[in-house]
Each structure stands twice: as C-alpha cells, then as structure tokens.
Coordinates of N, CA, C and O and ligand atoms in Angstrom, one line a residue:
M818 N 8.4 12.1 -10.0 CA 7.4 12.4 -8.9 C 6.1 11.8 -9.4 O 5.6 12.1 -10.5
M819 N 5.5 11.0 -8.5 CA 4.2 10.4 -8.9 C 3.2 10.5 -7.7 O 3.6 10.2 -6.6
S820 N 2.0 11.0 -8.0 CA 1.1 11.1 -6.9 C 0.4 9.8 -6.6 O 0.6 8.8 -7.4
I821 N -0.2 9.7 -5.5 CA -1.0 8.5 -5.1 C -2.0 8.2 -6.2 O -2.1 7.0 -6.6
A822 N -2.7 9.2 -6.7 CA -3.7 9.0 -7.7 C -3.1 8.5 -9.0 O -3.6 7.6 -9.6
Q823 N -1.9 9.0 -9.4 CA -1.3 8.5 -10.6 C -0.8 7.1 -10.4 O -0.9 6.3 -11.4
F824 N -0.3 6.8 -9.3 CA 0.1 5.4 -9.0 C -1.0 4.4 -9.1 O -1.0 3.4 -9.7
Q825 N -2.2 4.8 -8.4 CA -3.3 3.9 -8.4 C -3.8 3.7 -9.9 O -4.2 2.6 -10.2
Q826 N -3.8 4.8 -10.7 CA -4.3 4.7 -12.1 C -3.3 3.8 -12.9 O -3.7 3.0 -13.7
L827 N -2.0 3.9 -12.6 CA -1.0 3.1 -13.3 C -1.2 1.6 -13.0 O -1.3 0.7 -13.9
I828 N -1.5 1.3 -11.7 CA -1.7 -0.1 -11.3 C -3.0 -0.6 -11.9 O -3.1 -1.7 -12.4
R829 N -4.0 0.3 -11.9 CA -5.3 -0.1 -12.6 C -5.1 -0.4 -14.0 O -5.6 -1.4 -14.5
D830 N -4.4 0.5 -14.8 CA -4.1 0.3 -16.2 C -3.4 -1.0 -16.4 O -3.7 -1.8 -17.4
M831 N -2.4 -1.3 -15.6 CA -1.5 -2.5 -15.8 C -2.2 -3.8 -15.5 O -2.0 -4.8 -16.1
Y832 N -3.0 -3.8 -14.4 CA -3.4 -5.1 -13.8 C -4.9 -5.3 -13.5 O -5.3 -6.4 -13.1
L833 N -5.7 -4.3 -13.7 CA -7.1 -4.4 -13.2 C -7.8 -5.7 -13.7 O -8.5 -6.4 -12.9
E834 N -7.7 -6.0 -15.0 CA -8.4 -7.2 -15.5 C -7.9 -8.5 -14.8 O -8.8 -9.2 -14.3
K835 N -6.6 -8.6 -14.6 CA -6.1 -9.8 -13.9 C -6.6 -9.7 -12.4 O -6.9 -10.8 -11.8
D836 N -6.5 -8.5 -11.8 CA -6.8 -8.4 -10.4 C -8.3 -8.7 -10.1 O -8.6 -9.4 -9.2
L837 N -9.2 -8.3 -11.0 CA -10.6 -8.6 -10.9 C -10.9 -10.1 -11.0 O -11.7 -10.7 -10.3
A838 N -10.1 -10.8 -11.9 CA -10.3 -12.2 -12.1 C -9.8 -13.0 -10.9 O -10.4 -14.0 -10.5
R839 N -8.7 -12.5 -10.3 CA -8.2 -13.2 -9.1 C -9.1 -13.0 -7.9 O -9.2 -13.8 -7.1
G840 N -9.6 -11.7 -7.8 CA -10.5 -11.4 -6.7 C -9.8 -11.0 -5.4 O -8.5 -11.1 -5.3
V841 N -10.5 -10.5 -4.5 CA -9.9 -9.8 -3.3 C -9.2 -10.8 -2.4 O -8.2 -10.5 -1.8
D842 N -9.8 -12.0 -2.3 CA -9.2 -13.0 -1.4 C -7.8 -13.4 -1.8 O -6.8 -13.4 -1.0
G843 N -7.7 -13.8 -3.1 CA -6.4 -14.2 -3.6 C -5.4 -13.0 -3.6 O -4.2 -13.2 -3.3
T844 N -5.9 -11.8 -3.9 CA -5.0 -10.6 -3.9 C -4.5 -10.3 -2.5 O -3.4 -9.9 -2.4
F845 N -5.4 -10.5 -1.6 CA -5.0 -10.2 -0.2 C -3.8 -11.1 0.2 O -2.9 -10.7 0.9
M846 N -3.9 -12.4 -0.2 CA -2.8 -13.3 0.1 C -1.5 -12.9 -0.5 O -0.5 -13.0 0.1
W847 N -1.5 -12.4 -1.7 CA -0.3 -11.8 -2.3 C 0.2 -10.7 -1.5 O 1.5 -10.5 -1.3
L848 N -0.7 -9.8 -1.0 CA -0.2 -8.7 -0.2 C 0.5 -9.2 1.0 O 1.6 -8.7 1.4
M849 N -0.1 -10.2 1.7 CA 0.5 -10.7 2.9 C 1.8 -11.4 2.6 O 2.8 -11.2 3.4
E850 N 2.0 -12.0 1.5 CA 3.3 -12.6 1.1 C 4.3 -11.5 1.0 O 5.4 -11.6 1.5
E851 N 3.9 -10.4 0.3 CA 4.8 -9.3 0.1 C 5.2 -8.6 1.5 O 6.3 -8.1 1.7
V852 N 4.2 -8.5 2.4 CA 4.5 -7.9 3.7 C 5.5 -8.8 4.4 O 6.5 -8.3 5.0
G853 N 5.4 -10.1 4.3 CA 6.4 -11.0 4.8 C 7.8 -10.8 4.3 O 8.8 -10.8 5.0
E854 N 7.8 -10.6 2.9 CA 9.1 -10.3 2.3 C 9.7 -9.0 2.8 O 10.9 -8.9 2.9
L855 N 8.8 -8.0 3.0 CA 9.3 -6.7 3.5 C 9.9 -6.9 4.9 O 10.9 -6.3 5.2
A856 N 9.2 -7.6 5.7 CA 9.7 -7.9 7.1 C 11.1 -8.5 7.0 O 12.0 -8.0 7.8
S857 N 11.3 -9.5 6.2 CA 12.6 -10.1 6.1 C 13.6 -9.2 5.6 O 14.7 -9.1 6.1
C858 N 13.2 -8.4 4.6 CA 14.1 -7.4 4.0 C 14.5 -6.3 5.0 O 15.7 -5.8 5.0
L859 N 13.6 -5.9 5.9 CA 13.9 -4.9 6.9 C 15.0 -5.4 7.8 O 15.8 -4.7 8.3
R860 N 15.0 -6.7 8.1 CA 15.9 -7.3 9.0 C 17.3 -7.6 8.3 O 18.3 -7.3 8.9
H861 N 17.2 -8.1 7.1 CA 18.5 -8.6 6.5 C 18.8 -8.0 5.1 O 19.8 -8.3 4.6
G862 N 17.9 -7.2 4.6 CA 18.1 -6.8 3.2 C 19.0 -5.5 3.0 O 19.3 -4.8 3.9
T863 N 19.3 -5.3 1.7 CA 20.1 -4.1 1.4 C 19.1 -3.0 1.1 O 17.9 -3.3 1.0
H864 N 19.5 -1.8 0.9 CA 18.7 -0.7 0.6 C 18.0 -0.9 -0.7 O 16.8 -0.7 -0.9
E865 N 18.7 -1.5 -1.7 CA 18.2 -1.8 -3.0 C 17.0 -2.8 -2.9 O 15.9 -2.6 -3.5
E866 N 17.1 -3.8 -2.1 CA 16.1 -4.8 -1.9 C 14.9 -4.2 -1.2 O 13.7 -4.5 -1.5
R867 N 15.2 -3.3 -0.2 CA 14.1 -2.6 0.5 C 13.3 -1.7 -0.5 O 12.0 -1.7 -0.4
L868 N 13.9 -1.0 -1.4 CA 13.2 -0.3 -2.4 C 12.2 -1.1 -3.1 O 11.0 -0.8 -3.4
E869 N 12.6 -2.3 -3.5 CA 11.7 -3.3 -4.2 C 10.6 -3.7 -3.4 O 9.4 -3.8 -3.9
E870 N 10.9 -4.1 -2.2 CA 9.8 -4.6 -1.3 C 8.8 -3.6 -0.9 O 7.6 -3.9 -0.9
F871 N 9.2 -2.4 -0.6 CA 8.2 -1.3 -0.4 C 7.3 -1.1 -1.6 O 6.1 -0.9 -1.4
A872 N 7.9 -1.1 -2.8 CA 7.2 -0.9 -4.0 C 6.1 -2.0 -4.2 O 5.0 -1.8 -4.5
D873 N 6.6 -3.2 -3.9 CA 5.6 -4.4 -4.0 C 4.5 -4.3 -3.0 O 3.3 -4.6 -3.4
V874 N 4.8 -4.0 -1.8 CA 3.7 -3.9 -0.8 C 2.7 -2.8 -1.2 O 1.5 -3.0 -1.2
L875 N 3.2 -1.7 -1.6 CA 2.3 -0.6 -2.0 C 1.5 -1.0 -3.3 O 0.3 -0.6 -3.3
A876 N 2.1 -1.7 -4.2 CA 1.4 -2.1 -5.4 C 0.3 -3.1 -5.1 O -0.8 -2.9 -5.6
W877 N 0.6 -4.0 -4.2 CA -0.5 -5.0 -3.9 C -1.6 -4.4 -3.1 O -2.8 -4.7 -3.2
L878 N -1.2 -3.4 -2.2 CA -2.2 -2.7 -1.4 C -3.1 -1.9 -2.4 O -4.4 -1.9 -2.2
T879 N -2.5 -1.3 -3.3 CA -3.2 -0.5 -4.3 C -4.1 -1.3 -5.2 O -5.2 -1.0 -5.5
T880 N -3.6 -2.5 -5.5 CA -4.4 -3.5 -6.3 C -5.7 -3.8 -5.6 O -6.8 -3.8 -6.2
I881 N -5.6 -4.1 -4.3 CA -6.8 -4.4 -3.5 C -7.8 -3.3 -3.5 O -9.0 -3.4 -3.6
A882 N -7.2 -2.1 -3.3 CA -8.1 -0.9 -3.4 C -8.8 -0.8 -4.7 O -10.0 -0.5 -4.8
N883 N -8.2 -1.1 -5.8 CA -8.8 -1.1 -7.1 C -9.9 -2.1 -7.2 O -11.0 -1.9 -7.7
V884 N -9.6 -3.3 -6.7 CA -10.6 -4.4 -6.8 C -11.9 -4.1 -6.0 O -13.0 -4.4 -6.5
V885 N -11.7 -3.4 -4.9 CA -12.9 -3.1 -4.1 C -13.4 -1.7 -4.3 O -14.4 -1.2 -3.7
G886 N -12.8 -0.9 -5.3 CA -13.3 0.4 -5.6 C -13.0 1.5 -4.6 O -13.8 2.4 -4.5
V887 N -11.9 1.4 -3.9 CA -11.5 2.4 -3.0 C -10.5 3.3 -3.6 O -9.5 2.9 -4.2
D888 N -10.8 4.6 -3.6 CA -9.9 5.7 -4.1 C -8.9 6.0 -2.9 O -9.3 6.5 -1.9
L889 N -7.7 5.7 -3.2 CA -6.7 5.8 -2.1 C -6.5 7.3 -1.7 O -6.2 7.6 -0.5
T890 N -6.6 8.2 -2.7 CA -6.4 9.6 -2.4 C -7.5 10.0 -1.4 O -7.3 10.7 -0.4
E891 N -8.7 9.6 -1.7 CA -9.9 9.9 -0.8 C -9.6 9.3 0.6 O -9.9 10.0 1.6
A892 N -9.2 8.1 0.6 CA -9.0 7.4 1.8 C -8.0 8.1 2.7 O -8.3 8.3 3.9
V893 N -6.8 8.4 2.2 CA -5.8 9.0 3.0 C -6.1 10.5 3.3 O -5.8 10.9 4.4
S894 N -6.8 11.1 2.4 CA -7.2 12.5 2.7 C -8.2 12.6 3.8 O -8.1 13.4 4.7
R895 N -9.2 11.7 3.8 CA -10.2 11.7 4.8 C -9.6 11.4 6.2 O -9.9 12.0 7.2
K896 N -8.7 10.4 6.2 CA -8.2 10.0 7.5 C -7.0 10.9 8.0 O -7.0 11.2 9.2
Y897 N -6.1 11.3 7.1 CA -4.9 12.0 7.6 C -4.8 13.4 7.0 O -3.8 14.0 7.4
G898 N -5.7 13.8 6.2 CA -5.6 15.1 5.6 C -5.6 16.3 6.5 O -5.0 17.3 6.2
L899 N -6.1 16.1 7.7 CA -6.2 17.2 8.7 C -5.2 17.0 9.8 O -5.3 17.6 10.9
G900 N -4.3 16.0 9.7 CA -3.4 15.7 10.8 C -3.7 14.3 11.4 O -4.4 13.5 10.8
C901 N -3.2 14.1 12.6 CA -3.3 12.8 13.3 C -4.8 12.6 13.6 O -5.5 13.5 14.1
P902 N -5.3 11.4 13.2 CA -6.7 11.1 13.5 C -7.0 11.0 15.0 O -8.2 11.2 15.4
G903 N -6.0 10.8 15.8 CA -6.2 10.7 17.2 C -6.3 12.0 17.9 O -7.2 12.3 18.6
C904 N -5.3 12.9 17.6 CA -5.3 14.2 18.4 C -5.5 15.4 17.5 O -5.7 16.5 18.0
G905 N -5.6 15.2 16.2 CA -5.9 16.3 15.3 C -4.7 17.2 15.0 O -4.9 18.2 14.3
Q906 N -3.6 16.9 15.5 CA -2.4 17.7 15.3 C -1.6 17.3 14.1 O -1.5 16.1 13.8
V907 N -0.9 18.2 13.5 CA 0.0 17.8 12.4 C 1.3 17.1 12.9 O 1.7 16.1 12.3
V908 N 1.8 17.5 14.0 CA 2.8 16.7 14.7 C 2.1 16.1 15.9 O 1.6 16.7 16.8
C909 N 1.9 14.7 15.8 CA 1.1 14.0 16.8 C 1.5 14.2 18.2 O 2.7 14.2 18.6
S910 N 0.5 14.5 19.0 CA 0.7 14.7 20.5 C 0.0 13.6 21.3 O -0.2 13.8 22.5
C911 N -0.4 12.5 20.7 CA -1.1 11.4 21.4 C -0.1 10.8 22.4 O 1.1 10.9 22.1
A912 N -0.6 10.3 23.5 CA 0.3 9.6 24.4 C 1.0 8.5 23.8 O 0.5 7.8 22.9
A913 N 2.2 8.2 24.3 CA 3.1 7.2 23.7 C 2.4 5.8 23.7 O 2.7 5.0 22.8
A914 N 1.5 5.5 24.6 CA 0.9 4.2 24.7 C -0.3 4.1 23.7 O -0.7 3.0 23.4
E915 N -0.7 5.2 23.1 CA -1.8 5.1 22.1 C -1.2 4.7 20.7 O 0.0 5.0 20.5
K916 N -2.0 4.2 19.9 CA -1.6 3.6 18.6 C -0.9 4.6 17.6 O 0.1 4.3 17.1
P917 N -1.5 5.9 17.4 CA -0.8 6.8 16.5 C 0.6 7.2 16.9 O 1.4 7.6 16.1
Ligands
ZN1910 ZN1 -1.9 12.0 17.6

C-alpha cells in the first residue's frame, strides 16, 4: 500500500535531479508518449502490460508535478476531497452530457 504522497516522494528521490535538468517541456513529451502507449495497451494489451502502462503514466505525471512544485495530495484533495467538483456529491449526480 502506497499513498499518493509516498509515491510522489519516491519519484522525487529517484528522479528529481534528472527531471529538473530535462525540464517541464521535455518531461511533458515523455508523459504524452506514455499516454499513447497506454491508449494502445487499452486496445490490444494484456492485463500485465496495462499494469505497466498505468504505472508509467502516473510516474511521468508525478514527475511533472515535482518539476513545477505541485503537491499531488494537495491538488487532488482540493479538487476531489469533498466529492465531485461539479455537483459536490460523493456519487456524482451531474447530467450525463457534463464532463464529470
Ligand atoms: Zn458531479
């Protein structure tokens, strides 16, 4: 079991120096590449491959948060901590045509 905060710290410990040197633009490109791999994997991949791709997308997203100094726990707590940001309910009651 690993919290969002623990995962962000782990990614920071492993990669921050390299991530800062690469910068946000280059890092964002890696995230987009991984999102593409996830898309492909969702269509044609095995469960094992999906485990890897979800981990990669989350890792690159977390890396970008580290580079720009965003605390992911704060980010998700602020936006989703009290339920759906659209309707405020824990089980979303927004209309089907709305984004949430
Ligand atoms: Zn909602």
